Coordinates of C-alpha atoms and ligand atoms in Angstrom, one line a residue:
X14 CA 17.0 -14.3 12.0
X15 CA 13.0 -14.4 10.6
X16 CA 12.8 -14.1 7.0
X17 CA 12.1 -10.4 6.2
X18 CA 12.6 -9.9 2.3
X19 CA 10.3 -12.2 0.4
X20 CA 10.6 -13.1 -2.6
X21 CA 8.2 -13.9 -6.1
X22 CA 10.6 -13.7 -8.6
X23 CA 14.6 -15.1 -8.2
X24 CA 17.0 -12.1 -8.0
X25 CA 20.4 -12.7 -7.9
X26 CA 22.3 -9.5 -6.3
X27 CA 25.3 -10.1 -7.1
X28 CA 24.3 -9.6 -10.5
X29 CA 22.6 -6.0 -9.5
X30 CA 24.8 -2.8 -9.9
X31 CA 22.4 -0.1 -9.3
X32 CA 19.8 0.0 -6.7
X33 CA 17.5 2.5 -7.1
X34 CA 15.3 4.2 -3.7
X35 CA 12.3 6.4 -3.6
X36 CA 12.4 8.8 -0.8
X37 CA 9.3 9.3 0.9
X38 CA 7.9 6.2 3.2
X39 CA 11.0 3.8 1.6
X40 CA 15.0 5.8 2.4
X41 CA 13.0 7.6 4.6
X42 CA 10.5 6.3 7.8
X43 CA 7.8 8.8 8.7
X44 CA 5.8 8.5 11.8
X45 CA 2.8 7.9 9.5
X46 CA 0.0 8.5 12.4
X47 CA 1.6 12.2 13.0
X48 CA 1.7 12.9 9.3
X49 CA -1.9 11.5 8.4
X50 CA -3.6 13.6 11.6
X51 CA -1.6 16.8 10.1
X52 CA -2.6 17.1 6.6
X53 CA -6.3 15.5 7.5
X54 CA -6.2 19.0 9.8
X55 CA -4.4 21.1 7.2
X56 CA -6.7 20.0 4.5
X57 CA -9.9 20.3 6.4
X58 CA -8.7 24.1 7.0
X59 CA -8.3 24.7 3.3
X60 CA -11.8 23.5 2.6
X61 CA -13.1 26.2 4.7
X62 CA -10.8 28.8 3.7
X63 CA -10.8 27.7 -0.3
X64 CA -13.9 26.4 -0.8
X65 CA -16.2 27.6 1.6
X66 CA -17.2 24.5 4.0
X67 CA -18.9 25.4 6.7
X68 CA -16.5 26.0 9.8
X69 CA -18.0 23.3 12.0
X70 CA -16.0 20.5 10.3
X71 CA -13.0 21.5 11.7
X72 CA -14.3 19.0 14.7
X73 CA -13.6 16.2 12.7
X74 CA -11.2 14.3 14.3
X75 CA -9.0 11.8 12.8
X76 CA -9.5 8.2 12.7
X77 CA -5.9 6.4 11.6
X78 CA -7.5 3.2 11.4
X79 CA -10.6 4.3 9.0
X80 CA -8.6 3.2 6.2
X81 CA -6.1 0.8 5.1
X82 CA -3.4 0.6 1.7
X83 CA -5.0 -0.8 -1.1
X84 CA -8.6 -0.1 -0.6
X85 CA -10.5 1.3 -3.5
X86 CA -12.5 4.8 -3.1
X87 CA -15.6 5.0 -5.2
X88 CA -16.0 8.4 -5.6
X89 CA -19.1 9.1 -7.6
X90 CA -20.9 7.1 -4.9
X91 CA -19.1 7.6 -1.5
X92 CA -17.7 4.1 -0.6
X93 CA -14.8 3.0 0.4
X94 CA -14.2 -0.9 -1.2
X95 CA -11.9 -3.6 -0.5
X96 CA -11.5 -5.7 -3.5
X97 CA -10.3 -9.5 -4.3
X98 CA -7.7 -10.3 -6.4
X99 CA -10.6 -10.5 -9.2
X100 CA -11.9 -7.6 -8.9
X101 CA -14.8 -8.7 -6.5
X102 CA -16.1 -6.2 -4.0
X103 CA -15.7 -7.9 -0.6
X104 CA -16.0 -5.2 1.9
X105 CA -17.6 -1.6 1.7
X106 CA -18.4 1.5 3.4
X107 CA -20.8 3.8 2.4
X108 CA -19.0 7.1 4.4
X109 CA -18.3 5.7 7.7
X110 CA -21.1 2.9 7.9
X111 CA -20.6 -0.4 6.4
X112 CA -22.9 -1.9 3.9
X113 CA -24.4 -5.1 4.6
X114 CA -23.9 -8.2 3.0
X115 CA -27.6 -8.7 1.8
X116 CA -27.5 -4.4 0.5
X117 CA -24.1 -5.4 -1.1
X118 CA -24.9 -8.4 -2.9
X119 CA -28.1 -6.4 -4.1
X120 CA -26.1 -2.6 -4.9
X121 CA -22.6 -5.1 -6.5
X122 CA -23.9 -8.2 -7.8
X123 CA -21.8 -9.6 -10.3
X124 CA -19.8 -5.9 -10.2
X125 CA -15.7 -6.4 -10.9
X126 CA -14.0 -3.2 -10.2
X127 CA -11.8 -2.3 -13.2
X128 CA -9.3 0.5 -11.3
X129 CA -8.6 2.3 -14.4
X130 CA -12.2 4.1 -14.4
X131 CA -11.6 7.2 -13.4
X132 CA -14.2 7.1 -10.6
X133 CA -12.0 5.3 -8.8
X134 CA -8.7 6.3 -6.9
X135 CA -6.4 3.7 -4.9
X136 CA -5.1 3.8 -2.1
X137 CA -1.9 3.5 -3.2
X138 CA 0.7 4.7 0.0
X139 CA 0.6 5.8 3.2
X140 CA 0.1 9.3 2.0
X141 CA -3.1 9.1 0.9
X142 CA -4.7 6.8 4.2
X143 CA -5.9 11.0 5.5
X144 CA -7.4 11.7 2.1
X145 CA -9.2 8.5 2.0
X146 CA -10.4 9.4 5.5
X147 CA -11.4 12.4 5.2
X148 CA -13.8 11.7 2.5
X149 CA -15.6 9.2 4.3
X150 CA -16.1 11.5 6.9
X151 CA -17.7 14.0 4.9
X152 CA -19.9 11.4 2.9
X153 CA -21.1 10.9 6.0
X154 CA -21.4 14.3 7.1
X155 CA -23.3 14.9 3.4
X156 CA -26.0 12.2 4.6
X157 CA -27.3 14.2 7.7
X158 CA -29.9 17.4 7.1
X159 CA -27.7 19.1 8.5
X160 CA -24.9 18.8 6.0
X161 CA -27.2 18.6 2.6
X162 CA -25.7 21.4 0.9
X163 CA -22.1 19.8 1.0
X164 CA -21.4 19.3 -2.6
X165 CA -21.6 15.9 -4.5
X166 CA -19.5 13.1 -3.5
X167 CA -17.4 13.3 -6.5
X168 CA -16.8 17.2 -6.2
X169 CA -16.2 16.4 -2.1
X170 CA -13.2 14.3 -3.4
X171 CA -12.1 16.5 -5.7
X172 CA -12.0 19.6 -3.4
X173 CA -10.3 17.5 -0.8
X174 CA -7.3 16.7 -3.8
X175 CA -7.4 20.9 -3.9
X176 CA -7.0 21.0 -0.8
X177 CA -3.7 18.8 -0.6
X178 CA -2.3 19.9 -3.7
X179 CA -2.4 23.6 -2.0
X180 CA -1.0 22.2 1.0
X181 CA 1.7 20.9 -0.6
X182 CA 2.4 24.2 -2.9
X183 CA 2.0 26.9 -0.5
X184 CA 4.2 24.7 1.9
X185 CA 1.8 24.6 4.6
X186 CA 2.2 21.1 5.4
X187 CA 6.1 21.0 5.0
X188 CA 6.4 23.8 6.9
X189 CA 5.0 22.0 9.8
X190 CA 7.7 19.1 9.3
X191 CA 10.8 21.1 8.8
X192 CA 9.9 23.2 12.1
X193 CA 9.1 19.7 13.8
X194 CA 11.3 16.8 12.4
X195 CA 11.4 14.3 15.3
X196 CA 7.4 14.7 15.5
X197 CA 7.3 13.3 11.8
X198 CA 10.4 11.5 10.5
X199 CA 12.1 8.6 11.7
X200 CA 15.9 8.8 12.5
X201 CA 17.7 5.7 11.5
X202 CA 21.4 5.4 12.3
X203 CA 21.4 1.4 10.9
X204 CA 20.4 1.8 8.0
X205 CA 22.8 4.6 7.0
X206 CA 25.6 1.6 8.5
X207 CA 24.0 -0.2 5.8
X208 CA 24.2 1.7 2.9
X209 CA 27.7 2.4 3.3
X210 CA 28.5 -1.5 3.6
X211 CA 26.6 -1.9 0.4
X212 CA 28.8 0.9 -1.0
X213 CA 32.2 -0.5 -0.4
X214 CA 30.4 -4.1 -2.2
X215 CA 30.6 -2.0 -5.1
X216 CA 26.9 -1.4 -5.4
X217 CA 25.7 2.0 -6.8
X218 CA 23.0 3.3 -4.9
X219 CA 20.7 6.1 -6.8
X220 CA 17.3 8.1 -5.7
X221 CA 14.4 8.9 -7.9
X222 CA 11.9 11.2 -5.7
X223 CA 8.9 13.1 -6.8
X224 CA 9.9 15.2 -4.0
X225 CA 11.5 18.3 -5.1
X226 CA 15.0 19.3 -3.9
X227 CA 14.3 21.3 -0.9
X228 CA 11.8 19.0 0.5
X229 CA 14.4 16.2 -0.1
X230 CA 17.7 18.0 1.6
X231 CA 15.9 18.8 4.5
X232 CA 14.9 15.2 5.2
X233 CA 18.2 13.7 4.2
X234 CA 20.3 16.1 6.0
X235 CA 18.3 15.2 8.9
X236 CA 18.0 11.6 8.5
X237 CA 21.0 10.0 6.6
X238 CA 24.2 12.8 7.6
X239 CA 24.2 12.6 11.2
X240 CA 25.1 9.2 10.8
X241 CA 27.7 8.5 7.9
X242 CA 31.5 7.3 8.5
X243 CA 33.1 6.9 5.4
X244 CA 31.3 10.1 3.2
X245 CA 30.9 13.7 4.6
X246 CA 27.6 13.8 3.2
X247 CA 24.3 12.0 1.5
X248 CA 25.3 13.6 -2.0
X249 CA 28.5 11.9 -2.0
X250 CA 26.7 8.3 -0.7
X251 CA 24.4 8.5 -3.7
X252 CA 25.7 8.2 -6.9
X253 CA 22.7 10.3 -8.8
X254 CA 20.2 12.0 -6.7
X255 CA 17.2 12.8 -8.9
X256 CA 14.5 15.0 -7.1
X257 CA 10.6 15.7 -8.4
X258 CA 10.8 13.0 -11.0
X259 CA 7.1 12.8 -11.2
X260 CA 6.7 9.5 -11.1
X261 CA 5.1 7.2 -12.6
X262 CA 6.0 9.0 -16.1
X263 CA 10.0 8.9 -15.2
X264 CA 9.3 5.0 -16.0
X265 CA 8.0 6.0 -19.5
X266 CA 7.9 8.9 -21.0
X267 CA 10.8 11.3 -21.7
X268 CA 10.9 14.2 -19.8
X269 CA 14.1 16.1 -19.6
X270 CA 17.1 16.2 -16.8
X271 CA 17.8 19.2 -15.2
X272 CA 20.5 19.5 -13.1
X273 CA 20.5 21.2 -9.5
X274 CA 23.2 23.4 -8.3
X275 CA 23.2 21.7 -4.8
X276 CA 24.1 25.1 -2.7
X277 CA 21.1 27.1 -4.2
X278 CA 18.7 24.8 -5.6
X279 CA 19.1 26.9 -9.1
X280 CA 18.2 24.3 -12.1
X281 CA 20.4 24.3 -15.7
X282 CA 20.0 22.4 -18.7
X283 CA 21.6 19.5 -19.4
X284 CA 23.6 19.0 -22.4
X285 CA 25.7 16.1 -22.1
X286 CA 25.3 13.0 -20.4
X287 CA 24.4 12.2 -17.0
X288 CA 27.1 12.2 -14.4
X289 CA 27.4 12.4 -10.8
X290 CA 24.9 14.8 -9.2
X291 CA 21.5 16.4 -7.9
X292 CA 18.9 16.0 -10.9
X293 CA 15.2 17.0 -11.5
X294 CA 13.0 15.3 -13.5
X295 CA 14.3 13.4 -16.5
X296 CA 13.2 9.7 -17.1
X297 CA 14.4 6.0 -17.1
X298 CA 15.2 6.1 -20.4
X299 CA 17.9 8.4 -20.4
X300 CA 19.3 7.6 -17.1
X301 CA 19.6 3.7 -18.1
X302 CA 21.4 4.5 -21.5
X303 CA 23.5 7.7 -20.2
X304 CA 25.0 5.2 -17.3
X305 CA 25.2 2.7 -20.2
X306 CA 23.2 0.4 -18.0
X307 CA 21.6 -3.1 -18.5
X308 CA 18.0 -2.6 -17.1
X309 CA 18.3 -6.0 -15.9
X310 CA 21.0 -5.4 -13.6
X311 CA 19.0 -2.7 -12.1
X312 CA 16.8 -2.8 -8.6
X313 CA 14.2 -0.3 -7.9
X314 CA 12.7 0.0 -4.4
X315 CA 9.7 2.1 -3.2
X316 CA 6.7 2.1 -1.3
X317 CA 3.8 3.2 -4.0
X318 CA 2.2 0.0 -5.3
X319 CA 1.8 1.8 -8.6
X320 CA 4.0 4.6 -9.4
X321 CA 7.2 2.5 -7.7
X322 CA 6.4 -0.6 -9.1
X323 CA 3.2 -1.7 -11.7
X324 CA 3.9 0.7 -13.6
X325 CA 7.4 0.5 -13.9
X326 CA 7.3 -2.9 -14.7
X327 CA 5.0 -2.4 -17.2
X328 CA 7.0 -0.1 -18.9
X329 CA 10.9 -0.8 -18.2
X330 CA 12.6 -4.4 -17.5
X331 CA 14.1 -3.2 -14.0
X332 CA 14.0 -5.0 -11.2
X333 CA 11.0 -4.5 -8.3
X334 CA 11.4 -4.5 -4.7
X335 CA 7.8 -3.0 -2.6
X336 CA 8.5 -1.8 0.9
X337 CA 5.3 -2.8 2.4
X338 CA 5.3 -1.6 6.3
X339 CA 2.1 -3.1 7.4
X340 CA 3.9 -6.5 6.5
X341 CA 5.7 -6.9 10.1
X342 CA 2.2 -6.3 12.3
X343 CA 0.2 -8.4 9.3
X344 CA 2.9 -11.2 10.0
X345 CA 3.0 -11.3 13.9
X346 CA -1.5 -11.4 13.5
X347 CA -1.3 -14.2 11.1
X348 CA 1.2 -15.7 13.5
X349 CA -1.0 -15.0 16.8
X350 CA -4.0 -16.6 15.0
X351 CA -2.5 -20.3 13.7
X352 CA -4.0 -21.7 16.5
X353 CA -7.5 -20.1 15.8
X354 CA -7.4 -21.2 12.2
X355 CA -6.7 -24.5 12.9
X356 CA -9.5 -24.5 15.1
X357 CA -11.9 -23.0 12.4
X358 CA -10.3 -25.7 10.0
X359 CA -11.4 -28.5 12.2
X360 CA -14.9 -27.3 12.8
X361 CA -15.0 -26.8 8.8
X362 CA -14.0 -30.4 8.0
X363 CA -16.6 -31.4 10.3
X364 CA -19.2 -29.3 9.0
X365 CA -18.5 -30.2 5.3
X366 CA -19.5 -33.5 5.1
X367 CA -22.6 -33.1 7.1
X368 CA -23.5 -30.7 4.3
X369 CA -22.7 -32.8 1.5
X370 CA -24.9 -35.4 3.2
X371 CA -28.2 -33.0 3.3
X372 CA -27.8 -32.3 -0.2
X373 CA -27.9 -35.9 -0.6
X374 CA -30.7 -36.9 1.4
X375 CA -32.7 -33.6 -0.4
X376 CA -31.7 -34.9 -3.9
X377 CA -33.2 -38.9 -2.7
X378 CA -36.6 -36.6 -1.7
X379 CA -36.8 -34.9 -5.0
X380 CA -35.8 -37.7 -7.2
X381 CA -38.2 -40.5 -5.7
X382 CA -40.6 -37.7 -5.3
X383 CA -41.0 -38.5 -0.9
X384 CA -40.6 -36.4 2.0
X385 CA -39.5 -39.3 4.4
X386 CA -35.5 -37.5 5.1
X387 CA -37.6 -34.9 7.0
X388 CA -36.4 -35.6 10.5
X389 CA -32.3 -36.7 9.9
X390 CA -31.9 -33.4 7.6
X391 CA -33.5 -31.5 10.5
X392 CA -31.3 -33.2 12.9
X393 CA -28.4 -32.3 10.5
X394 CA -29.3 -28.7 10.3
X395 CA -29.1 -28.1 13.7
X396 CA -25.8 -29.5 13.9
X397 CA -24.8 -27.4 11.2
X398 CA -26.0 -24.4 13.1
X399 CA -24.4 -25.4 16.4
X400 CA -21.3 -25.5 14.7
X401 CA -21.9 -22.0 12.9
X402 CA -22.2 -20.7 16.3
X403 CA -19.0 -22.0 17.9
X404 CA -17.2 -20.8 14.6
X405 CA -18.8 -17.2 14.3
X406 CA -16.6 -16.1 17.5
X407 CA -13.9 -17.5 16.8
X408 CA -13.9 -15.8 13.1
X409 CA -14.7 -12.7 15.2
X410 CA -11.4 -13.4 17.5
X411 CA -9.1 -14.0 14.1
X412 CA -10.6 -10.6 13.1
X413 CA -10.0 -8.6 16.2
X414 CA -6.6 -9.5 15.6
X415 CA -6.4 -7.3 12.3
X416 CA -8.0 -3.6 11.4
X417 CA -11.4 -3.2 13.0
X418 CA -12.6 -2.0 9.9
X419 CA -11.0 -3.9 6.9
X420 CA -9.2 -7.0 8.3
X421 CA -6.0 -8.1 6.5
X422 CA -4.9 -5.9 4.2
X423 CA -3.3 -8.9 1.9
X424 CA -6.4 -11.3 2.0
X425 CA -10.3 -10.4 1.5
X426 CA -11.6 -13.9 3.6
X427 CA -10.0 -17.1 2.2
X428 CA -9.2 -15.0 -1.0
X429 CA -6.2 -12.8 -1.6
X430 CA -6.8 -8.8 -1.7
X431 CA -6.4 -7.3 -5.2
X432 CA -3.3 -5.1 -3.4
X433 CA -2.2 -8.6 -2.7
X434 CA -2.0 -9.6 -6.4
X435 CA -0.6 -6.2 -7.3
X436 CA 2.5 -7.3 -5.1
X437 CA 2.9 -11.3 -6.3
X438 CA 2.5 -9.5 -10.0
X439 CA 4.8 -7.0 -10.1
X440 CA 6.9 -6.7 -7.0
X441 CA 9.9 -9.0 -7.8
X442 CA 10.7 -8.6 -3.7
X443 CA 9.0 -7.3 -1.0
X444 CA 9.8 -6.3 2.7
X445 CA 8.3 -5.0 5.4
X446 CA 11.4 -1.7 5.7
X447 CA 14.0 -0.8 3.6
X448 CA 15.8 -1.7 6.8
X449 CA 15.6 -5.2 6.3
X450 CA 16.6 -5.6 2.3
X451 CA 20.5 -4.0 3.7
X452 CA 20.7 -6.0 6.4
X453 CA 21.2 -8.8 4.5
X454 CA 24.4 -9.5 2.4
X455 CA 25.2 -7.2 -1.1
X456 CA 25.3 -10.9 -1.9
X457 CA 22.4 -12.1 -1.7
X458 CA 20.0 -15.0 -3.8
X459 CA 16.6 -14.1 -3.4
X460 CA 15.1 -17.8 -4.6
X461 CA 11.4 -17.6 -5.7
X462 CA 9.7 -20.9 -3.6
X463 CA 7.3 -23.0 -5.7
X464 CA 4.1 -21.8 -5.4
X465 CA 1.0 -23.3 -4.3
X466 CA -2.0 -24.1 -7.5
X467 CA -5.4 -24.3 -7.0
X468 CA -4.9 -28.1 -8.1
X469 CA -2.0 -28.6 -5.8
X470 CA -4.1 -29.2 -3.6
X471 CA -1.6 -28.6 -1.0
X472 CA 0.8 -31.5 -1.5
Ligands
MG21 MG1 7.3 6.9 -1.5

């Protein structure tokens, strides 16, 4: 079987008691293209009914590959960015159109994106690929006469968080799900298999949703019960359910359990410590020293770069695992596109020395003050470009392989993406599904490999 789960730091789960899952896009698989086109067209309705855009937008039509996990949205000034591991703007859009590498070097020179402004948003999850979207769109809208008297940029971004935050309260967009579940979520009978193997290993398996309770039944009932042999029901496979934890500040701050009478949803305080049940809210803290848990021996895995895993490493000593599902496609490119790269490698090796040797023969002009080099670095130029045009297609074939837009999402040319150092610097394990972490054995050794150095030099 291919390696799936991959690993930065050595995790040893035998050692692991309690494994921790988010809900949405990690226990449970949405058909992300059918839930991105709904709430791009449920949000584009509330902006004209709440905030008075003009009707004709409702044409907009949605573009799933517009935007990939991990860009960077500058909202003040309408871009969209892709960003190196240092901070380094690589790729941008200004609304749909890209911005040239000459306009870019000019508009970002020496510019490192620090992503705790807060003109900046993430894309952090799959959830927010319509958002990110959407906004281009309407930059680019904003930039025809026609459109002039949309607001700013920055309040066309905010509006469009109005508009999702309404979606979300006045159940508009679940509504749509619960009427349509096979449309939006992904039934999975192996992976409930999976979980109850895990179960009888002794492993304690726990969610912490931002979901709330209603939301979360209807997707479990429909995706975990139908499937179960050994329990009746998901509330008996999980050990503690906790439901609209708001994450990221579960992993810090102290917020207080309630607990959920499962039949009617009705919330009570709690008093004593945690046991067995439904929860909302409530934080790490508690829940680690209640269970009279070693953080340690605890795995958390979820699907938001930052609330499932920086910050939670930043603030608590469990263990990280990312469910990245881009990773299986991003894989299978890289895979389809050795052949190309060795190719580009060859040409490179061939074009290196040939540049090294025109610096040369410029440096002998300058320092015995002649011009006699004139024809052989002419000569060597025009090699040079010959070879710049048999590479240029085959970059442009390596490409095709990847978003039309954006490329890889883990690497910004030879460098890696700043999502991509996000993941190496805080995901202990990553995979592309959840899928794929219980397929292998409750007895697993994740081994870290030693990693490459810039002074390795690949040896
Ligand atoms: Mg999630």
């Amino acid at each position: 079987m291919k390696k799936k789960v991959f690993v930065n730091r050595t995790l040893n789960l035998k050692k692991i008691t309690h494994i921790g899952l988010d809900m949405d896009h990690t226990l449970i698989r949405y058909k992300t293209e059918n839930f991105e086109k709904l709430a791009h067209e449920i949000m584009l309705k509330k902006l004209v009914s709440t905030r008075e855009y003009p009707e004709s937008i409702l044409n907009l039509k949605f573009e799933y590959n517009r935007a990939i996990k991990g860009l960077v949205i500058d909202k003040n000034a309408g871009n969209l960015l892709k960003v190196s591991r240092f901070g380094g703007i690589k790729e941008s859009f200004h609304g749909l159109k890209p911005i040239e590498y000459y306009q870019r070097k000019k508009i970002f020179a020496n510019t490192f994106i620090d992503i705790s402004e807060p003109n900046y948003d993430t894309i952090d999850t799959n959830f927010s690929i319509s958002f990110a979207t959407l906004f281009a769109q309407l930059v680019e809208l904003k930039n025809t006469s026609e459109f002039q008297s949309l607001p700013e940029y920055n309040q066309i971004a905010a509006d469009i968080n109005y508009a999702l935050d309404q979606a979300h309260q006045d159940g508009s967009l679940k509504s749509v799900v619960r009427d349509n579940l096979a449309d939006y979520i992904i039934q999975d009978e192996k992976i409930v298999h999976h979980l109850e193997k895990f179960i009888k290993h002794g492993k304690k398996i726990f969610i912490v949703t931002n979901s709330e309770y209603p939301y979360s039944k209807l997707l479990l009932d429909y995706a975990i019960n139908p499937f179960l042999k050994d329990h009746k029901s998901w509330m008996d496979l999980f050990e503690i359910t906790i439901t609209g934890s708001k994450k990221p500040r579960f992993f810090y701050d102290n917020l207080r359990f309630l607990k959920i009478d499962p039949e009617t949803g009705s919330m009570t305080n709690v008093s004593s410590k945690l046991t067995p049940g439904i929860y909302q809210g409530g934080s790490a803290n508690v829940f680690t020293s209640d269970l009279n848990l070693d953080p340690g021996n605890i795995l958390y895995i979820g699907d938001h770069i930052y609330g499932d895993v920086v910050r939670l490493k930043k603030d608590c000593s469990w263990r990280t695992g990312l469910i990245f599902e881009e990773l299986d496609d991003e894989i299978k490119s890289n895979d389809k596109c050795s052949a190309l790269n060795s190719e580009v490698e060859a040409l490179m090796a061939e074009k290196i020395p040939i540049e090294i040797k025109i610096d040369e023969l410029i440096s002998d002009e300058i320092e015995n003050n002649h011009k006699n080099n004139r024809t052989e670095i002419n000569q060597l130029l025009e090699k040079v470009s010959q070879l710049d045009k048999t590479i240029s297609p085959l970059i442009t074939k390596i490409q095709s392989h990847f978003n039309p837009y954006w490329g890889e999402i883990m690497r910004t040319g030879i460098e890696e993406s700043y999502f991509a150092y996000q993941v190496e610097r805080f995901a202990d394990i990553y995979m592309p599904t959840l899928l794929d972490f219980f397929e292998q054995s409750p007895r697993a050794y994740y081994r870290s490999s030693r990693r490459l150095m810039a002074h390795d030099d690949g040896q």
